[in-house]
Amino acid sequence: MSTVTVASVDDFRERVDQLVARHPVVAGNRYTAWFAGGEASRGEVRHLTVQFSVFSHLFVEAQLRKVINAADLDTYRSGKEILLNELGVVFNADRSRAAVGTDPDLVATEGTVDGGRFRFGAAHFEWLLRFAHPIGLGFDDVGKRRHGTAPTLHFCDELLEVYGAEDASIAEGASYAVEHWAASGFWKELIAGLEAFKARECDGLPLAFWTWHDKVEDQHAAHTDDELVEAYAQSWFDEDRFLAGAARMLDGVQTFWDGLWADHEAGVQR
Ligand SMILES: [Fe+2]
């Protein structure tokens, strides 16, 4: 028998939101705060690009695992929305725009992949390749495990283990944490720094990979809010495992940014 009430799910959401908001990677990410100031050198922008490319490319593996391990058809389908969009299926919210091209400045940030069209050039990884090219990074320089530092690979492995976990409560906690971290403003900080870099020394650098993701994150966070309410009502749901999944995932995210901060302090460039 279900004992779920609106009050109990609201209380739980409050606990989760506090855990996320107080986590150092959300409350105070030293790397992105510094990066937003626009002081990063070309070598530091390249280093960020390579590490970010490894995480965002390997994220596809974690997203597939999340889909495979989904506890119900709704979660399975919402996981596929993210997975297939990541791989190049354009959301079909606005068919006229989808038909125009594959550039992230043009393609929709809302809608569904159901009935959407696959375009090679709409894969998020290809958007990142277009950003990487003007700063001298080619296909062979980005996106592979071998390009990742130890902290980056730790984060990727945590995504597979926690975000893609077989235990649905852990996986849901990790999803909630990842999406609320992503909606907490780090894209805007990176965009601010990249705009300064572009104006200073890289005219024409396409920032759409970054700006498209900034636009989409608010909806992802809203989706995980709905997912939390739904998951909370299920018999398998366990509050402690959800919170543990959220905390462990945020620790993984923090390892990634702390790695970049340590590299900045050590003067690592690429
Ligand atoms: Fe993406």
mmCIF file of C-alpha atoms in Angstrom, residues 5 7 12 18 31 40 78 83-84 87 95 105 185 204 212 216 220 224 226 235 237-240 268:
data_model
loop_
_atom_site.group_PDB
_atom_site.id
_atom_site.type_symbol
_atom_site.label_atom_id
_atom_site.label_comp_id
_atom_site.label_asym_id
_atom_site.label_seq_id
_atom_site.Cartn_x
_atom_site.Cartn_y
_atom_site.Cartn_z
ATOM 1 C CA THR A 5 1.562 12.044 0.083
ATOM 2 C CA ALA A 7 3.831 16.505 1.747
ATOM 3 C CA PHE A 12 12.102 14.659 0.455
ATOM 4 C CA GLN A 18 19.663 21.110 0.046
ATOM 5 C CA TYR A 31 37.510 26.389 -11.805
ATOM 6 C CA ALA A 40 42.290 31.432 -19.557
ATOM 7 C CA SER A 78 13.074 9.765 -21.432
ATOM 8 C CA LEU A 83 20.687 9.484 -25.802
ATOM 9 C CA LEU A 84 19.411 9.808 -29.360
ATOM 10 C CA LEU A 87 23.854 11.145 -31.118
ATOM 11 C CA ARG A 95 10.201 20.982 -38.303
ATOM 12 C CA ASP A 105 22.220 27.688 -33.353
ATOM 13 C CA GLY A 185 25.066 27.926 -13.961
ATOM 14 C CA GLY A 204 34.747 33.383 -35.390
ATOM 15 C CA TRP A 212 22.729 25.112 -26.852
ATOM 16 C CA VAL A 216 18.496 22.839 -22.705
ATOM 17 C CA HIS A 220 16.304 18.664 -18.121
ATOM 18 C CA THR A 224 14.070 15.173 -13.347
ATOM 19 C CA ASP A 226 8.801 15.096 -12.558
ATOM 20 C CA SER A 235 7.657 0.306 -4.450
ATOM 21 C CA PHE A 237 12.129 3.618 -4.216
ATOM 22 C CA ASP A 238 14.565 4.041 -1.343
ATOM 23 C CA GLU A 239 15.291 7.527 0.025
ATOM 24 C CA ASP A 240 18.727 6.717 1.412
ATOM 25 C CA VAL A 268 49.153 22.643 -17.479
#
